[in-house]
């Protein structure tokens, strides 16, 4: 086998697999016109595990980055999406880095994971909630109580999410987020209080997740509330894989909740349950019992909060 003069040993080693598949012409016939050319790699660092531009398509639309903010590989992420994402913390990660990668605030991560302060540790799985809410620019005379009343928000949630005290003096021009807030008719807002109205409709794909009466129409992230007695079985609306199962904590107001990922690229969320049966990684069939109705998290009565993320909510 003939090798061009000056080929560096390290470079040759890196591309040995490629070179072993290339048959060069003999030395008398080789020239600049017919010599085999090495194929360049897409990753400029020559090391896919350390970063670069390679991206993988997930579910025909979502992007799966190769690395996390600290340069290590991690689980599936759906940037710039309304779907819930999971992130496994690696050595060297910080909340600010993770928040920037997912284009959310640090408080979104703190609020959705019951974190105290900014302490995270390697191996910890974080739920990244793209929080539905309203941004309010503070005007003279505004208080958190007044803002909460205006947008029908929960004062405790506003305090926790924005990491400020309930009686704090608000600087004019600063921004306050009202999680799951509702916009009054005269308000000027920078984000919609309801998402999902323009999503595709998968007719017949989802079944009703619980027997009961709808007590609140579309709100938040394409969610509805179905009132039912505590202990009423909650069914998987469609077949899929359980990606989140939380059986304790506030969890961003969802309380005890489950999220299922489906083959059509959507997710369904079942919140405020009194008891969770489904576990992460479990494959569930449509109609399978995954838990029971309750009133955990931000809830004023026994009901199921049901969201469809990525498709129209048919109920």
GROMACS .gro file of C-alpha atoms in nm:
model
  315
    1UNK     CA    1   0.000   0.000   0.000
    2UNK     CA    2   0.132   0.341  -0.098
    3UNK     CA    3   0.110   0.645   0.134
    4UNK     CA    4   0.181   1.003   0.021
    5UNK     CA    5   0.503   1.145   0.154
    6UNK     CA    6   0.471   1.360   0.466
    7UNK     CA    7   0.149   1.207   0.594
    8UNK     CA    8   0.158   1.272   0.968
    9UNK     CA    9   0.144   0.964   1.190
   10UNK     CA   10  -0.122   1.106   1.419
   11UNK     CA   11  -0.337   1.211   1.124
   12UNK     CA   12  -0.293   0.866   0.968
   13UNK     CA   13  -0.398   0.696   1.292
   14UNK     CA   14  -0.710   0.909   1.322
   15UNK     CA   15  -0.826   0.808   0.975
   16UNK     CA   16  -0.692   0.451   0.970
   17UNK     CA   17  -1.036   0.300   0.933
   18UNK     CA   18  -1.091   0.509   0.622
   19UNK     CA   19  -0.747   0.447   0.476
   20UNK     CA   20  -0.779   0.073   0.520
   21UNK     CA   21  -1.077   0.081   0.288
   22UNK     CA   22  -0.901   0.280   0.016
   23UNK     CA   23  -0.697   0.100  -0.251
   24UNK     CA   24  -0.430   0.322  -0.397
   25UNK     CA   25  -0.293   0.276  -0.745
   26UNK     CA   26   0.064   0.155  -0.762
   27UNK     CA   27   0.351   0.395  -0.722
   28UNK     CA   28   0.421   0.432  -1.095
   29UNK     CA   29   0.058   0.530  -1.174
   30UNK     CA   30  -0.010   0.758  -0.876
   31UNK     CA   31  -0.023   1.129  -0.949
   32UNK     CA   32  -0.203   1.442  -0.834
   33UNK     CA   33  -0.492   1.369  -1.070
   34UNK     CA   34  -0.586   1.021  -0.959
   35UNK     CA   35  -0.469   0.986  -0.599
   36UNK     CA   36  -0.752   0.910  -0.351
   37UNK     CA   37  -0.861   1.201  -0.136
   38UNK     CA   38  -0.938   1.181   0.234
   39UNK     CA   39  -1.291   1.280   0.336
   40UNK     CA   40  -1.315   1.566   0.586
   41UNK     CA   41  -1.521   1.517   0.903
   42UNK     CA   42  -1.814   1.742   0.990
   43UNK     CA   43  -1.687   1.806   1.341
   44UNK     CA   44  -1.404   2.060   1.332
   45UNK     CA   45  -1.248   1.917   1.648
   46UNK     CA   46  -1.221   1.567   1.493
   47UNK     CA   47  -1.381   1.435   1.812
   48UNK     CA   48  -1.761   1.402   1.811
   49UNK     CA   49  -1.768   1.340   2.186
   50UNK     CA   50  -1.627   1.681   2.268
   51UNK     CA   51  -1.868   1.897   2.071
   52UNK     CA   52  -1.909   2.033   1.724
   53UNK     CA   53  -2.182   2.094   1.473
   54UNK     CA   54  -2.330   1.747   1.435
   55UNK     CA   55  -2.701   1.731   1.520
   56UNK     CA   56  -2.940   1.439   1.513
   57UNK     CA   57  -3.304   1.460   1.410
   58UNK     CA   58  -3.541   1.319   1.672
   59UNK     CA   59  -3.903   1.238   1.585
   60UNK     CA   60  -3.855   1.411   1.249
   61UNK     CA   61  -3.847   1.755   1.408
   62UNK     CA   62  -3.663   1.773   1.739
   63UNK     CA   63  -3.289   1.822   1.760
   64UNK     CA   64  -3.068   1.613   1.984
   65UNK     CA   65  -2.748   1.802   2.066
   66UNK     CA   66  -2.439   1.587   2.112
   67UNK     CA   67  -2.317   1.763   2.425
   68UNK     CA   68  -2.430   1.957   2.727
   69UNK     CA   69  -2.301   2.297   2.836
   70UNK     CA   70  -2.004   2.139   3.013
   71UNK     CA   71  -1.910   1.930   2.708
   72UNK     CA   72  -2.051   1.596   2.822
   73UNK     CA   73  -2.315   1.385   2.652
   74UNK     CA   74  -2.663   1.393   2.796
   75UNK     CA   75  -3.021   1.286   2.730
   76UNK     CA   76  -3.277   1.406   2.478
   77UNK     CA   77  -3.345   1.775   2.461
   78UNK     CA   78  -3.601   1.963   2.253
   79UNK     CA   79  -3.481   2.323   2.228
   80UNK     CA   80  -3.729   2.603   2.155
   81UNK     CA   81  -4.021   2.372   2.211
   82UNK     CA   82  -4.326   2.373   2.432
   83UNK     CA   83  -4.259   2.011   2.521
   84UNK     CA   84  -4.114   1.915   2.857
   85UNK     CA   85  -3.747   1.819   2.845
   86UNK     CA   86  -3.519   1.619   3.072
   87UNK     CA   87  -3.156   1.695   3.146
   88UNK     CA   88  -2.905   1.486   3.341
   89UNK     CA   89  -2.661   1.708   3.529
   90UNK     CA   90  -2.292   1.651   3.455
   91UNK     CA   91  -1.976   1.759   3.631
   92UNK     CA   92  -1.915   2.130   3.581
   93UNK     CA   93  -2.274   2.219   3.489
   94UNK     CA   94  -2.442   2.525   3.639
   95UNK     CA   95  -2.805   2.626   3.643
   96UNK     CA   96  -2.731   2.936   3.436
   97UNK     CA   97  -2.565   2.728   3.164
   98UNK     CA   98  -2.850   2.481   3.151
   99UNK     CA   99  -3.111   2.758   3.151
  100UNK     CA  100  -2.936   2.931   2.860
  101UNK     CA  101  -2.922   2.608   2.661
  102UNK     CA  102  -3.296   2.551   2.700
  103UNK     CA  103  -3.381   2.920   2.657
  104UNK     CA  104  -3.560   2.941   2.993
  105UNK     CA  105  -3.492   3.133   3.312
  106UNK     CA  106  -3.297   2.985   3.601
  107UNK     CA  107  -3.612   3.017   3.810
  108UNK     CA  108  -3.800   2.796   3.564
  109UNK     CA  109  -3.563   2.512   3.655
  110UNK     CA  110  -3.567   2.593   4.027
  111UNK     CA  111  -3.946   2.621   4.031
  112UNK     CA  112  -4.009   2.299   3.838
  113UNK     CA  113  -3.770   2.082   4.041
  114UNK     CA  114  -3.833   2.193   4.398
  115UNK     CA  115  -3.473   2.313   4.422
  116UNK     CA  116  -3.346   2.509   4.718
  117UNK     CA  117  -3.105   2.770   4.595
  118UNK     CA  118  -2.884   2.687   4.299
  119UNK     CA  119  -2.741   2.358   4.423
  120UNK     CA  120  -2.738   2.076   4.169
  121UNK     CA  121  -2.522   1.764   4.154
  122UNK     CA  122  -2.394   1.530   3.881
  123UNK     CA  123  -2.636   1.254   3.795
  124UNK     CA  124  -2.940   1.455   3.899
  125UNK     CA  125  -3.225   1.456   3.644
  126UNK     CA  126  -3.387   1.795   3.595
  127UNK     CA  127  -3.729   1.850   3.446
  128UNK     CA  128  -3.727   2.156   3.221
  129UNK     CA  129  -4.076   2.307   3.215
  130UNK     CA  130  -4.131   2.570   2.945
  131UNK     CA  131  -4.348   2.762   3.191
  132UNK     CA  132  -4.670   2.904   3.054
  133UNK     CA  133  -4.736   3.249   3.187
  134UNK     CA  134  -4.749   3.623   3.136
  135UNK     CA  135  -4.469   3.878   3.156
  136UNK     CA  136  -4.573   4.197   3.333
  137UNK     CA  137  -4.362   4.511   3.320
  138UNK     CA  138  -4.387   4.685   3.657
  139UNK     CA  139  -4.546   5.030   3.664
  140UNK     CA  140  -4.555   5.285   3.942
  141UNK     CA  141  -4.776   5.166   4.228
  142UNK     CA  142  -4.764   4.798   4.135
  143UNK     CA  143  -4.740   4.534   4.407
  144UNK     CA  144  -4.719   4.158   4.374
  145UNK     CA  145  -5.064   4.120   4.530
  146UNK     CA  146  -5.209   4.364   4.276
  147UNK     CA  147  -5.034   4.191   3.987
  148UNK     CA  148  -5.154   3.849   4.104
  149UNK     CA  149  -5.514   3.974   4.120
  150UNK     CA  150  -5.493   4.142   3.779
  151UNK     CA  151  -5.376   3.828   3.602
  152UNK     CA  152  -5.561   3.575   3.823
  153UNK     CA  153  -5.228   3.430   3.933
  154UNK     CA  154  -5.127   3.261   4.256
  155UNK     CA  155  -4.925   3.495   4.480
  156UNK     CA  156  -4.720   3.212   4.632
  157UNK     CA  157  -4.628   3.086   4.283
  158UNK     CA  158  -4.528   3.435   4.169
  159UNK     CA  159  -4.310   3.479   4.477
  160UNK     CA  160  -4.145   3.140   4.434
  161UNK     CA  161  -4.092   3.168   4.059
  162UNK     CA  162  -3.949   3.520   4.066
  163UNK     CA  163  -3.747   3.456   4.383
  164UNK     CA  164  -3.872   3.766   4.562
  165UNK     CA  165  -4.066   3.828   4.881
  166UNK     CA  166  -4.441   3.895   4.876
  167UNK     CA  167  -4.400   4.248   5.013
  168UNK     CA  168  -4.093   4.341   4.809
  169UNK     CA  169  -4.071   4.687   4.656
  170UNK     CA  170  -4.082   4.646   4.279
  171UNK     CA  171  -3.860   4.858   4.058
  172UNK     CA  172  -4.047   5.037   3.783
  173UNK     CA  173  -3.957   4.877   3.449
  174UNK     CA  174  -3.864   4.540   3.597
  175UNK     CA  175  -4.037   4.224   3.472
  176UNK     CA  176  -4.246   3.986   3.679
  177UNK     CA  177  -4.357   3.645   3.548
  178UNK     CA  178  -4.704   3.524   3.647
  179UNK     CA  179  -4.702   3.144   3.597
  180UNK     CA  180  -5.022   3.027   3.428
  181UNK     CA  181  -5.158   3.382   3.442
  182UNK     CA  182  -5.465   3.489   3.249
  183UNK     CA  183  -5.461   3.809   3.045
  184UNK     CA  184  -5.733   4.068   3.115
  185UNK     CA  185  -5.891   4.213   2.804
  186UNK     CA  186  -5.718   4.549   2.841
  187UNK     CA  187  -5.371   4.414   2.926
  188UNK     CA  188  -5.075   4.432   2.692
  189UNK     CA  189  -4.873   4.113   2.725
  190UNK     CA  190  -4.563   3.969   2.566
  191UNK     CA  191  -4.668   3.603   2.574
  192UNK     CA  192  -4.993   3.418   2.534
  193UNK     CA  193  -5.165   3.272   2.838
  194UNK     CA  194  -5.296   2.980   2.633
  195UNK     CA  195  -5.088   2.766   2.400
  196UNK     CA  196  -5.199   2.489   2.170
  197UNK     CA  197  -5.478   2.656   1.974
  198UNK     CA  198  -5.284   2.629   1.647
  199UNK     CA  199  -5.159   2.273   1.690
  200UNK     CA  200  -5.242   1.987   1.450
  201UNK     CA  201  -5.541   1.770   1.527
  202UNK     CA  202  -5.496   1.392   1.553
  203UNK     CA  203  -5.855   1.278   1.538
  204UNK     CA  204  -5.919   0.961   1.738
  205UNK     CA  205  -5.563   0.935   1.866
  206UNK     CA  206  -5.633   1.032   2.229
  207UNK     CA  207  -5.894   0.888   2.460
  208UNK     CA  208  -6.050   1.071   2.753
  209UNK     CA  209  -5.808   1.020   3.045
  210UNK     CA  210  -6.066   1.016   3.325
  211UNK     CA  211  -6.439   0.986   3.377
  212UNK     CA  212  -6.567   1.320   3.497
  213UNK     CA  213  -6.694   1.664   3.400
  214UNK     CA  214  -6.473   1.929   3.245
  215UNK     CA  215  -6.446   2.201   3.506
  216UNK     CA  216  -6.216   2.444   3.323
  217UNK     CA  217  -6.156   2.499   2.954
  218UNK     CA  218  -5.832   2.543   2.767
  219UNK     CA  219  -5.565   2.716   2.978
  220UNK     CA  220  -5.193   2.711   3.041
  221UNK     CA  221  -5.007   2.482   2.806
  222UNK     CA  222  -5.303   2.343   2.614
  223UNK     CA  223  -5.454   2.200   2.930
  224UNK     CA  224  -5.803   2.135   3.061
  225UNK     CA  225  -5.936   2.037   3.404
  226UNK     CA  226  -6.169   1.741   3.455
  227UNK     CA  227  -6.342   1.726   3.792
  228UNK     CA  228  -6.373   1.382   3.947
  229UNK     CA  229  -6.376   1.233   4.298
  230UNK     CA  230  -6.040   1.165   4.460
  231UNK     CA  231  -5.928   0.812   4.381
  232UNK     CA  232  -6.091   0.798   4.037
  233UNK     CA  233  -5.864   0.603   3.798
  234UNK     CA  234  -5.658   0.803   3.549
  235UNK     CA  235  -5.598   0.633   3.213
  236UNK     CA  236  -5.318   0.678   2.960
  237UNK     CA  237  -5.477   0.882   2.684
  238UNK     CA  238  -5.261   0.711   2.422
  239UNK     CA  239  -4.992   0.444   2.416
  240UNK     CA  240  -4.638   0.558   2.485
  241UNK     CA  241  -4.342   0.568   2.720
  242UNK     CA  242  -4.346   0.734   3.062
  243UNK     CA  243  -4.073   1.000   3.070
  244UNK     CA  244  -4.163   1.174   3.398
  245UNK     CA  245  -4.320   1.032   3.713
  246UNK     CA  246  -4.328   1.248   4.025
  247UNK     CA  247  -4.505   1.115   4.334
  248UNK     CA  248  -4.421   1.399   4.574
  249UNK     CA  249  -4.345   1.771   4.583
  250UNK     CA  250  -4.487   2.090   4.435
  251UNK     CA  251  -4.330   2.030   4.093
  252UNK     CA  252  -4.411   2.368   3.946
  253UNK     CA  253  -4.770   2.344   4.069
  254UNK     CA  254  -4.842   2.008   3.905
  255UNK     CA  255  -4.809   1.817   4.230
  256UNK     CA  256  -4.794   1.442   4.169
  257UNK     CA  257  -4.788   1.403   3.793
  258UNK     CA  258  -4.693   1.187   3.495
  259UNK     CA  259  -4.580   1.272   3.142
  260UNK     CA  260  -4.605   1.022   2.856
  261UNK     CA  261  -4.424   1.056   2.521
  262UNK     CA  262  -4.612   0.920   2.220
  263UNK     CA  263  -4.510   0.785   1.881
  264UNK     CA  264  -4.653   1.087   1.698
  265UNK     CA  265  -4.403   1.315   1.872
  266UNK     CA  266  -4.645   1.459   2.127
  267UNK     CA  267  -4.662   1.441   2.505
  268UNK     CA  268  -4.954   1.412   2.745
  269UNK     CA  269  -4.940   1.532   3.105
  270UNK     CA  270  -5.158   1.420   3.396
  271UNK     CA  271  -5.136   1.639   3.709
  272UNK     CA  272  -5.260   1.677   4.069
  273UNK     CA  273  -5.290   1.300   4.121
  274UNK     CA  274  -5.331   1.151   4.466
  275UNK     CA  275  -5.127   0.847   4.373
  276UNK     CA  276  -4.897   0.773   4.080
  277UNK     CA  277  -4.866   0.418   3.947
  278UNK     CA  278  -4.665   0.462   3.627
  279UNK     CA  279  -4.286   0.474   3.648
  280UNK     CA  280  -4.019   0.631   3.426
  281UNK     CA  281  -3.933   0.407   3.132
  282UNK     CA  282  -4.254   0.208   3.154
  283UNK     CA  283  -4.432   0.138   2.826
  284UNK     CA  284  -4.805   0.194   2.874
  285UNK     CA  285  -5.100   0.107   2.654
  286UNK     CA  286  -5.391   0.334   2.579
  287UNK     CA  287  -5.645   0.299   2.859
  288UNK     CA  288  -5.396   0.162   3.113
  289UNK     CA  289  -5.436   0.300   3.466
  290UNK     CA  290  -5.140   0.527   3.547
  291UNK     CA  291  -5.265   0.682   3.871
  292UNK     CA  292  -5.560   0.826   4.059
  293UNK     CA  293  -5.728   1.166   4.073
  294UNK     CA  294  -5.630   1.390   4.362
  295UNK     CA  295  -5.565   1.751   4.459
  296UNK     CA  296  -5.187   1.784   4.493
  297UNK     CA  297  -4.981   2.086   4.389
  298UNK     CA  298  -5.168   2.398   4.288
  299UNK     CA  299  -5.522   2.269   4.314
  300UNK     CA  300  -5.838   2.396   4.479
  301UNK     CA  301  -6.031   2.070   4.452
  302UNK     CA  302  -6.016   1.713   4.334
  303UNK     CA  303  -5.960   1.706   3.958
  304UNK     CA  304  -5.723   1.601   3.682
  305UNK     CA  305  -5.528   1.865   3.492
  306UNK     CA  306  -5.465   1.716   3.146
  307UNK     CA  307  -5.234   1.866   2.883
  308UNK     CA  308  -5.153   1.767   2.527
  309UNK     CA  309  -4.822   1.913   2.415
  310UNK     CA  310  -4.765   1.928   2.041
  311UNK     CA  311  -5.124   1.862   1.928
  312UNK     CA  312  -5.470   2.004   1.979
  313UNK     CA  313  -5.636   1.901   2.303
  314UNK     CA  314  -5.949   1.717   2.183
  315UNK     CA  315  -6.134   1.745   2.513
   0.00000   0.00000   0.00000
